[in-house]
Coordinates of C-alpha atoms and ligand atoms in Angstrom, one line a residue:
Chain V
M1 CA 27.4 17.4 -3.1
Y2 CA 25.3 14.9 -5.0
D3 CA 25.5 11.8 -2.8
G4 CA 25.3 9.5 -5.7
W5 CA 25.9 6.3 -3.8
K6 CA 23.0 7.0 -1.5
I7 CA 20.7 7.3 -4.5
I8 CA 22.0 4.0 -5.9
I9 CA 21.3 2.3 -2.5
G10 CA 17.8 3.9 -2.5
I11 CA 17.0 2.6 -6.0
I12 CA 18.2 -0.9 -5.1
I13 CA 16.0 -0.9 -2.0
F14 CA 13.0 0.4 -4.0
L15 CA 13.5 -2.3 -6.7
G16 CA 13.9 -5.0 -4.0
I17 CA 10.6 -4.0 -2.4
A18 CA 8.6 -3.3 -5.6
T19 CA 9.6 -6.6 -7.2
F20 CA 9.5 -8.6 -4.0
P21 CA 6.9 -11.1 -5.2
I22 CA 8.8 -11.7 -8.4
L23 CA 12.1 -12.3 -6.5
Y24 CA 10.3 -14.5 -4.0
D25 CA 8.8 -16.8 -6.7
L26 CA 11.9 -16.7 -8.9
G27 CA 13.0 -20.2 -10.0
K28 CA 9.9 -21.8 -8.6
A29 CA 7.3 -23.0 -11.1
A30 CA 3.9 -21.5 -10.5
P31 CA 2.1 -24.0 -8.3
P32 CA -0.7 -25.9 -10.0
P33 CA -4.1 -24.6 -9.2
P34 CA -5.8 -26.9 -6.6
E35 CA -8.0 -29.7 -7.8
P36 CA -10.3 -30.6 -5.0
K37 CA -11.0 -34.3 -4.9
I38 CA -14.5 -35.6 -4.9
D39 CA -13.7 -39.4 -4.6
T40 CA -15.2 -39.9 -1.2
P41 CA -17.3 -43.0 -0.5
E42 CA -20.5 -40.9 -0.1
I43 CA -20.0 -39.2 -3.4
K44 CA -19.0 -42.4 -5.2
K45 CA -22.4 -43.8 -4.2
M46 CA -24.2 -40.9 -6.0
V47 CA -25.7 -41.5 -9.4
E48 CA -25.6 -37.9 -10.4
K49 CA -22.6 -36.3 -8.8
K50 CA -24.0 -33.0 -7.8
C51 CA -23.4 -30.6 -4.9
V52 CA -26.1 -28.8 -3.0
E53 CA -26.2 -26.1 -5.6
P54 CA -24.5 -26.0 -9.0
K55 CA -20.7 -26.3 -8.9
S56 CA -20.0 -22.8 -10.3
L57 CA -22.0 -21.3 -7.5
M58 CA -20.5 -23.5 -4.7
K59 CA -17.0 -22.8 -5.8
I60 CA -17.4 -19.1 -5.3
E61 CA -20.2 -18.7 -2.8
H62 CA -19.9 -21.6 -0.4
M63 CA -18.8 -19.4 2.4
V64 CA -21.9 -17.2 2.0
M65 CA -24.0 -20.2 2.0
L66 CA -22.4 -21.6 5.1
K67 CA -23.0 -18.2 6.8
D68 CA -26.6 -18.3 5.8
W69 CA -26.9 -21.9 7.0
R70 CA -25.4 -20.9 10.4
D71 CA -27.7 -18.0 10.8
W72 CA -30.8 -19.9 9.8
Y73 CA -30.0 -22.7 12.1
V74 CA -28.7 -20.9 15.1
R75 CA -30.8 -17.8 15.0
E76 CA -34.0 -18.8 13.2
G77 CA -34.3 -22.4 14.1
R78 CA -34.6 -23.6 10.5
S79 CA -33.0 -27.0 10.0
I80 CA -34.0 -27.8 6.4
Y81 CA -32.5 -26.2 3.3
I82 CA -34.4 -26.4 0.1
A83 CA -32.0 -26.2 -2.8
A84 CA -32.8 -24.5 -6.1
D85 CA -33.6 -27.9 -7.7
G86 CA -36.1 -28.7 -4.9
K87 CA -34.0 -31.2 -3.0
Q88 CA -33.9 -30.9 0.7
Y89 CA -30.8 -31.0 2.9
N90 CA -30.3 -30.9 6.6
I91 CA -28.6 -27.7 7.6
S92 CA -25.4 -28.9 9.1
L93 CA -21.7 -28.3 8.5
S94 CA -20.4 -31.5 9.9
N95 CA -23.2 -33.8 9.0
T96 CA -24.2 -32.5 5.5
C97 CA -21.2 -30.9 3.8
M98 CA -18.6 -33.0 5.5
K99 CA -20.6 -36.2 5.1
C100 CA -20.1 -36.0 1.3
H101 CA -16.8 -34.1 1.5
S102 CA -15.4 -36.3 4.2
N103 CA -11.9 -35.8 2.7
K104 CA -11.4 -32.3 4.2
K105 CA -7.6 -32.4 3.6
D106 CA -8.0 -33.2 -0.1
F107 CA -10.9 -31.0 -0.6
C108 CA -11.5 -27.9 1.5
D109 CA -7.9 -27.6 2.6
K110 CA -6.6 -27.9 -0.9
C111 CA -8.2 -24.6 -2.0
H112 CA -7.8 -22.9 1.4
N113 CA -4.1 -23.6 1.6
Y114 CA -3.7 -22.2 -2.0
A115 CA -5.6 -19.1 -1.2
A116 CA -4.2 -18.9 2.3
V117 CA -7.5 -18.8 4.1
V118 CA -8.0 -20.5 7.4
P119 CA -11.7 -20.8 8.3
Y120 CA -12.1 -20.7 12.0
C121 CA -15.1 -22.9 12.0
W122 CA -13.0 -25.9 13.0
D123 CA -12.2 -24.3 16.4
C124 CA -15.6 -25.7 17.4
H125 CA -17.0 -27.9 14.7
I126 CA -15.7 -31.4 14.4
E127 CA -13.6 -32.2 11.4
P128 CA -14.3 -35.5 9.7
K129 CA -11.8 -38.2 10.8
E130 CA -9.3 -39.0 8.1
E131 CA -6.3 -41.3 7.8
G132 CA -3.2 -40.0 9.4
Q133 CA -5.2 -37.9 11.9
L134 CA -5.6 -38.6 15.5
Chain G
M1 CA -9.6 25.6 -12.0
S2 CA -12.8 26.1 -10.0
F3 CA -13.6 23.8 -7.1
G4 CA -16.7 22.3 -8.8
L5 CA -14.9 21.6 -12.0
S6 CA -11.9 20.0 -10.2
L7 CA -14.1 17.8 -8.1
W8 CA -16.4 16.6 -10.8
L9 CA -13.7 16.2 -13.4
S10 CA -11.9 13.8 -11.0
F11 CA -15.0 12.0 -10.1
F12 CA -16.0 11.4 -13.7
A13 CA -12.5 10.4 -14.7
V14 CA -12.6 7.6 -12.2
A15 CA -16.2 6.7 -13.2
V16 CA -15.0 6.5 -16.8
L17 CA -12.2 4.2 -15.8
V18 CA -14.7 1.9 -14.1
L19 CA -17.0 1.9 -17.1
V20 CA -14.0 1.2 -19.5
A21 CA -13.1 -1.9 -17.5
L22 CA -16.7 -2.9 -17.2
F23 CA -17.5 -2.8 -20.9
G24 CA -14.0 -3.9 -21.9
V25 CA -14.5 -7.2 -20.1
E26 CA -18.2 -7.7 -20.1
A27 CA -19.1 -6.6 -23.6
A28 CA -15.8 -6.7 -25.6
H29 CA -14.3 -9.7 -23.7
L30 CA -10.9 -8.1 -23.7
N31 CA -9.9 -10.2 -20.6
Y32 CA -6.3 -10.6 -21.8
L33 CA -5.9 -6.9 -22.3
F34 CA -7.3 -6.0 -18.9
G35 CA -5.9 -9.0 -17.0
V36 CA -2.4 -9.2 -18.5
I37 CA -1.3 -6.5 -20.9
I38 CA -2.4 -3.4 -18.9
P39 CA -1.1 -4.6 -15.6
Y40 CA 2.3 -5.4 -17.1
A41 CA 2.4 -2.0 -18.8
A42 CA 1.4 -0.2 -15.7
F43 CA 4.0 -2.0 -13.6
A44 CA 6.7 -1.2 -16.1
I45 CA 5.7 2.5 -16.2
F46 CA 5.7 2.5 -12.4
I47 CA 9.2 1.1 -12.1
V48 CA 10.8 3.2 -14.9
G49 CA 8.9 6.3 -13.9
I50 CA 10.0 6.1 -10.2
I51 CA 13.6 5.5 -11.2
Y52 CA 13.5 8.4 -13.6
R53 CA 12.2 10.6 -10.8
F54 CA 14.8 9.4 -8.5
L55 CA 17.6 10.2 -10.9
K56 CA 16.1 13.6 -11.8
W57 CA 16.1 14.6 -8.1
A58 CA 19.5 13.1 -7.6
A59 CA 20.9 15.3 -10.3
R60 CA 20.0 18.4 -8.3
P61 CA 23.1 19.6 -6.4
V62 CA 22.8 20.3 -2.7
P63 CA 25.0 23.3 -2.3
F64 CA 24.3 24.0 1.3
R65 CA 22.5 22.5 4.3
I66 CA 19.0 23.7 4.6
P67 CA 17.4 21.6 7.3
T68 CA 14.5 23.1 9.2
T69 CA 15.8 23.6 12.7
A70 CA 13.1 22.6 15.1
G71 CA 15.2 22.6 18.3
Q72 CA 18.4 23.8 19.9
G73 CA 21.3 23.4 17.6
K74 CA 24.7 22.2 18.6
S75 CA 26.4 24.9 20.5
L76 CA 28.6 25.3 23.5
P77 CA 29.1 22.2 25.6
W78 CA 26.8 23.2 28.5
I79 CA 23.9 24.0 26.2
K80 CA 21.8 20.9 25.6
Q81 CA 21.3 20.2 22.0
N82 CA 18.1 18.7 20.6
K83 CA 19.8 15.9 18.6
I84 CA 16.8 14.8 16.6
D85 CA 15.0 18.1 15.8
N86 CA 18.3 19.8 15.0
P87 CA 20.7 17.1 14.1
S88 CA 24.3 17.8 13.7
T89 CA 25.4 14.3 12.7
A90 CA 24.3 11.9 10.0
L91 CA 23.0 9.6 12.7
G92 CA 20.8 12.3 14.1
A93 CA 19.5 13.1 10.6
F94 CA 18.8 9.4 10.1
V95 CA 16.8 9.1 13.3
R96 CA 14.9 12.2 12.3
M97 CA 14.0 10.7 8.9
I98 CA 12.8 7.5 10.6
F99 CA 10.4 9.6 12.7
E100 CA 9.3 11.5 9.7
V101 CA 8.7 8.5 7.5
L102 CA 7.2 6.2 10.0
L103 CA 5.3 8.6 12.2
F104 CA 4.8 11.7 10.1
R105 CA 6.3 13.9 12.7
S106 CA 6.1 17.2 10.9
L107 CA 2.4 16.6 10.3
F108 CA 2.0 16.0 14.0
R109 CA 3.1 19.6 14.5
N110 CA 0.3 20.8 12.2
T111 CA -1.6 23.7 13.8
R112 CA -4.8 25.4 13.1
T113 CA -4.9 29.2 12.9
E114 CA -8.0 30.9 14.2
L115 CA -9.3 34.1 15.6
R116 CA -10.7 33.7 19.0
G117 CA -12.5 37.0 19.4
P118 CA -9.8 39.5 18.8
I119 CA -7.0 37.1 19.6
L120 CA -5.1 35.2 16.9
S121 CA -4.5 31.8 18.3
Y122 CA -2.8 28.6 17.1
A123 CA -4.6 25.4 18.2
S124 CA -3.3 21.9 17.8
A125 CA -4.9 20.1 14.9
K126 CA -4.3 16.4 15.0
W127 CA -7.1 14.9 12.8
L128 CA -5.1 15.2 9.6
W129 CA -2.2 13.4 11.2
I130 CA -4.4 10.7 12.6
A131 CA -6.3 10.2 9.3
A132 CA -3.0 10.2 7.3
L133 CA -1.4 7.7 9.6
A134 CA -4.5 5.4 9.5
F135 CA -4.7 5.7 5.7
H136 CA -1.0 4.9 5.1
Y137 CA -0.7 2.1 7.5
S138 CA -4.0 0.5 6.3
F139 CA -2.7 0.7 2.8
L140 CA 0.5 -0.9 3.7
I141 CA -1.2 -3.8 5.6
I142 CA -3.6 -4.3 2.7
L143 CA -0.6 -4.6 0.3
I144 CA 1.1 -7.1 2.7
R145 CA -2.1 -9.1 2.9
H146 CA -2.5 -9.1 -0.8
L147 CA 0.8 -10.9 -1.0
R148 CA -1.2 -14.1 -0.4
L149 CA -2.3 -13.8 -4.0
F150 CA 1.2 -13.4 -5.4
I151 CA 3.5 -15.7 -3.6
E152 CA 3.6 -19.3 -2.8
P153 CA 4.2 -20.6 -0.1
V154 CA 2.5 -17.8 1.8
P155 CA 5.0 -16.8 4.6
F156 CA 4.1 -16.9 8.2
L157 CA 4.3 -13.1 8.6
V158 CA 1.6 -12.5 5.9
K159 CA -0.7 -15.1 7.6
T160 CA -0.1 -13.5 11.0
V161 CA -0.9 -10.0 9.7
E162 CA -4.1 -11.4 8.1
K163 CA -5.1 -13.1 11.3
L164 CA -4.6 -10.0 13.4
D165 CA -6.4 -7.8 10.9
S166 CA -9.4 -10.1 10.7
F167 CA -10.0 -10.0 14.5
F168 CA -13.6 -9.0 14.2
Q169 CA -16.3 -11.5 13.1
I170 CA -19.3 -10.3 11.2
H171 CA -22.6 -11.9 10.5
L172 CA -24.4 -10.0 7.8
L173 CA -22.0 -9.9 5.0
G174 CA -20.5 -12.4 2.5
A175 CA -17.4 -13.2 4.6
P176 CA -17.2 -14.4 8.2
L177 CA -14.3 -12.1 9.0
L178 CA -14.0 -8.3 8.7
Y179 CA -10.7 -6.7 7.8
I180 CA -10.1 -3.8 10.2
T181 CA -7.8 -2.1 7.7
N182 CA -10.4 -2.3 5.0
V183 CA -12.8 -0.2 7.1
A184 CA -9.9 2.1 8.3
L185 CA -8.8 2.7 4.7
L186 CA -12.2 3.7 3.5
A187 CA -12.9 5.8 6.5
A188 CA -9.6 7.6 6.3
V189 CA -9.8 8.3 2.6
T190 CA -13.3 9.6 3.0
Y191 CA -12.1 11.9 5.6
L192 CA -9.2 13.1 3.5
L193 CA -11.6 13.7 0.6
L194 CA -14.3 15.5 2.7
R195 CA -11.6 17.7 4.2
R196 CA -10.8 19.1 0.8
V197 CA -14.5 19.5 0.0
V198 CA -15.8 21.0 3.2
I199 CA -13.1 23.4 4.4
P200 CA -13.2 26.5 2.3
T201 CA -9.5 27.3 2.4
L202 CA -8.6 23.8 1.3
R203 CA -11.2 23.7 -1.3
Y204 CA -9.6 26.8 -2.8
I205 CA -6.2 25.3 -3.2
S206 CA -7.4 21.8 -4.3
L207 CA -7.0 20.7 -7.9
P208 CA -7.9 17.6 -10.0
A209 CA -4.4 16.4 -9.0
D210 CA -5.6 16.3 -5.4
Y211 CA -9.1 14.9 -6.0
F212 CA -8.3 12.3 -8.6
P213 CA -5.9 10.1 -6.5
L214 CA -8.4 10.2 -3.6
F215 CA -11.3 9.1 -5.8
L216 CA -9.1 6.5 -7.4
I217 CA -8.0 5.0 -4.1
L218 CA -11.5 5.2 -2.7
S219 CA -12.8 3.3 -5.7
I220 CA -10.1 0.7 -5.4
G221 CA -11.0 0.2 -1.7
I222 CA -14.7 0.0 -2.6
T223 CA -14.3 -2.5 -5.4
G224 CA -12.1 -4.6 -3.1
A225 CA -14.7 -4.5 -0.3
L226 CA -17.5 -5.3 -2.8
M227 CA -15.6 -8.4 -3.9
R228 CA -15.0 -9.6 -0.4
Y229 CA -18.3 -8.8 1.3
F230 CA -21.0 -8.5 -1.4
Y231 CA -20.3 -9.9 -4.9
K232 CA -18.0 -12.9 -4.5
V233 CA -15.3 -13.5 -7.1
N234 CA -13.3 -16.6 -7.8
V235 CA -10.3 -16.1 -5.6
V236 CA -8.7 -19.4 -6.6
G237 CA -8.9 -18.2 -10.2
I238 CA -7.5 -14.8 -9.3
K239 CA -4.5 -16.4 -7.6
E240 CA -3.9 -18.4 -10.7
L241 CA -3.9 -15.2 -12.8
A242 CA -1.7 -13.3 -10.3
M243 CA 0.8 -16.2 -10.0
G244 CA 0.9 -16.4 -13.8
L245 CA 1.7 -12.7 -14.0
I246 CA 4.5 -13.0 -11.4
N247 CA 6.0 -16.0 -13.1
F248 CA 5.8 -14.4 -16.6
S249 CA 3.6 -17.2 -17.9
P250 CA 0.3 -15.3 -17.9
K251 CA -3.0 -17.0 -18.4
I252 CA -6.6 -16.1 -17.9
P253 CA -8.7 -18.5 -15.9
E254 CA -12.4 -18.6 -16.7
G255 CA -15.2 -17.1 -14.6
I256 CA -13.3 -14.7 -12.4
G257 CA -15.9 -11.9 -12.2
V258 CA -15.9 -8.5 -13.8
L259 CA -15.5 -6.7 -10.5
F260 CA -12.0 -8.1 -10.2
Y261 CA -11.1 -6.7 -13.6
I262 CA -12.4 -3.3 -12.5
H263 CA -10.3 -3.5 -9.4
L264 CA -7.3 -4.5 -11.3
F265 CA -7.8 -1.8 -13.9
L266 CA -8.1 0.9 -11.2
V267 CA -5.0 -0.4 -9.5
S268 CA -3.1 -0.4 -12.9
T269 CA -4.1 3.2 -13.4
L270 CA -2.9 4.0 -9.9
F271 CA 0.5 2.4 -10.6
A272 CA 0.9 4.1 -14.0
Y273 CA -0.2 7.5 -12.6
F274 CA 2.0 7.2 -9.6
P275 CA 5.4 8.5 -10.8
F276 CA 3.8 11.5 -12.5
S277 CA 1.7 12.8 -9.7
K278 CA 1.9 14.0 -6.1
L279 CA 1.9 10.3 -5.1
T280 CA 5.7 10.2 -5.8
H281 CA 6.1 11.7 -2.3
M282 CA 6.5 8.0 -1.4
V283 CA 10.0 8.3 -2.8
G284 CA 10.4 12.1 -2.5
V285 CA 10.1 12.1 1.2
F286 CA 13.4 10.4 1.5
L287 CA 15.0 13.2 -0.6
S288 CA 13.6 16.2 1.3
P289 CA 16.5 18.4 2.0
T290 CA 14.9 20.1 5.0
R291 CA 14.7 16.8 6.8
N292 CA 17.5 14.6 5.6
L293 CA 20.5 16.9 6.1
A294 CA 22.5 17.4 9.2
N295 CA 22.7 21.0 10.4
N296 CA 26.5 21.3 10.2
N297 CA 26.8 24.4 8.0
R298 CA 29.4 26.0 10.2
A299 CA 31.2 22.8 11.3
V300 CA 31.9 21.4 7.8
R301 CA 32.9 23.3 4.7
H302 CA 30.3 22.8 1.9
V303 CA 31.5 23.6 -1.5
N304 CA 28.8 24.7 -4.0
P305 CA 29.2 22.2 -6.8
W306 CA 28.1 24.6 -9.5
N307 CA 30.7 27.2 -8.7
Y308 CA 33.2 27.6 -11.5
P309 CA 36.7 27.2 -10.1
V310 CA 37.6 30.5 -8.5
K311 CA 41.2 31.5 -8.9
V312 CA 42.2 32.5 -5.4
H313 CA 45.3 34.4 -4.3
T314 CA 45.7 33.9 -0.6
Y315 CA 47.4 36.4 1.7
E316 CA 50.4 34.1 2.1
E317 CA 51.0 34.1 -1.6
Y318 CA 50.5 37.8 -1.8
E319 CA 53.0 38.4 0.9
D320 CA 55.5 36.0 -0.7
E321 CA 55.1 38.0 -3.9
F322 CA 55.5 41.4 -2.4
R323 CA 57.5 40.8 0.8
E324 CA 60.5 42.8 -0.2
F325 CA 58.4 45.8 -1.3
M326 CA 56.4 45.7 1.9
K327 CA 59.5 45.6 4.0
D328 CA 60.9 48.5 2.1
A329 CA 57.7 50.5 2.6
G330 CA 57.7 49.7 6.3
I331 CA 54.6 47.6 6.2
P332 CA 54.6 44.8 8.8
V333 CA 54.8 41.3 7.4
E334 CA 53.9 38.0 9.0
K335 CA 56.9 36.0 7.8
E336 CA 60.3 37.6 7.9
Ligands
LIG1 C1 -2.7 -0.5 -4.8 C2 -3.0 -1.7 -4.8 C3 -4.3 -2.3 -4.2 C4 -5.1 -1.8 -3.2 C5 -5.0 -0.5 -2.4 C6 -6.1 -2.8 -3.0 C7 -7.2 -2.7 -2.1 C8 -8.1 -3.7 -1.8 C9 -9.0 -3.7 -0.7 C10 -9.2 -2.5 0.3 C11 -9.7 -4.9 -0.7 C12 -10.8 -5.3 0.3 C13 -10.5 -6.5 1.1 C14 -9.2 -6.4 1.8 O1 -9.0 -5.4 2.6 O2 -8.3 -7.2 1.6 C15 -9.2 -5.6 -1.8 C16 -9.6 -6.9 -2.1 C17 -9.1 -7.6 -3.2 N1 -8.1 -7.3 -4.0 FE1 -7.1 -5.6 -4.0 N2 -5.9 -3.9 -3.9 C18 -4.8 -3.6 -4.6 C19 -4.2 -4.4 -5.6 C20 -4.7 -5.6 -6.0 C21 -4.1 -6.4 -7.1 C22 -2.9 -6.0 -7.9 C23 -4.9 -7.5 -7.1 C24 -4.8 -8.7 -8.0 C25 -4.0 -9.3 -8.6 C26 -6.0 -7.4 -6.2 C27 -7.0 -8.4 -5.9 C28 -7.9 -8.3 -4.9 C29 -8.8 -9.4 -4.6 C30 -8.9 -10.7 -5.4 C31 -9.6 -9.0 -3.5 C32 -10.7 -9.7 -2.8 C33 -10.1 -10.6 -1.7 C34 -11.2 -11.4 -1.0 O3 -12.3 -11.5 -1.5 O4 -10.8 -11.9 0.1 N3 -5.8 -6.2 -5.5 N4 -8.2 -4.9 -2.5

């Protein structure tokens, strides 16, 4: 008794599971990496278009920074952040970050949808009003 | 091999892997090698290796049913059969396999033998089962969650798993949410490793083949956790890389972070090592003859496939041949 057909079925199931991502993406072109837009009125007004910290840092560590901001504000009562270049910012998610990045859908959400992260901050914090939103 | 040698050899083997990736990317800038070529090669070895194993096992004949009988077998109608622990049908064997694969039922029966004073006793020992279950399910959920880096659009199921897994919020680390499975995986692997270090009998039977996979998986979990909670990497860039690999149009985005390459190199090693190690039990468990066969030795005729064809001369044929002589000699015959 060799049960060849059972083995064949087993191999097919194994291949199906192991190559699932390849099969799933088959025929679809790789989605273009997100390009967060920085064309908000607030940023257009800026002479030197710079974020709170250098872009390379913001891109990777903005969640760490937001966490620090939250802790400083809520737990330590600090309300001013002094950036590495000496500029001062009010510590606030809705009034600082989102004032410049008022296009949440074309900015934050672009990356987050791509990486499938859903920050829960907006359960409480107010999102900036955008077109097409209530 | 002695215990110390086995343990340290495995530990240093993994340490060397980490250093190879670290210097390969940081000093020699072999990003393409570590980001594309090695992962592809490892995946190919994994697929071909597993199929090779599959076929090798499949070529072994199963002459006879050898299930472990862990309950009452099928008998007279008024004796109650244990249909799962001593299955007599394919369905029973199937159900038994499901319990085995999903719940590690035979490990659940694991006992500890000890001397209590002069009395030899067998006590229940469930820690191994619990740790094994925690480890395997954490691993599975982590793999499912990782799909977010490989497929687009990310299906609802993956997002739901992620949401449930990140139930706990944390304050101190670099991410606002803690993955439960990340903690469970590290805790379970640590337990499984310490078990082989602390318990003398287990230490005695453990070899590099036992320690190496544990160190390897532990270091994969640690590098993953470091990326998430301590030294941030560019996840958008990593998804670009991963999608490139999946769509066979590989490219290496800039500024990903060396920690990711170490993680990926360790994972590649795991995949390439998989088919040639004890880890193939992932596939092998389905082919364990003591679990997947129905106990029907006496109900069904099983012909040993490697028997050469035996020339048989049945009694009927014998009688046909010698009937007249038998009658003459006064020997009774069945057919007149
Ligand atoms: C056997 C396979 C793998 C195992 C066991 C594994 C394990 C882990 C673990 C435990 C973490 C910590 C965070 C979490 O729980 O999600 C993690 C994070 C991560 N892994 Fe893996 N991994 C594997 C394969 C891969 C592969 C193939 C890639 C890339 C293409 C990858 C990329 C990442 C990234 C980018 C993170 C950080 C995620 C974040 O910061 O949110 N892993 N991994």
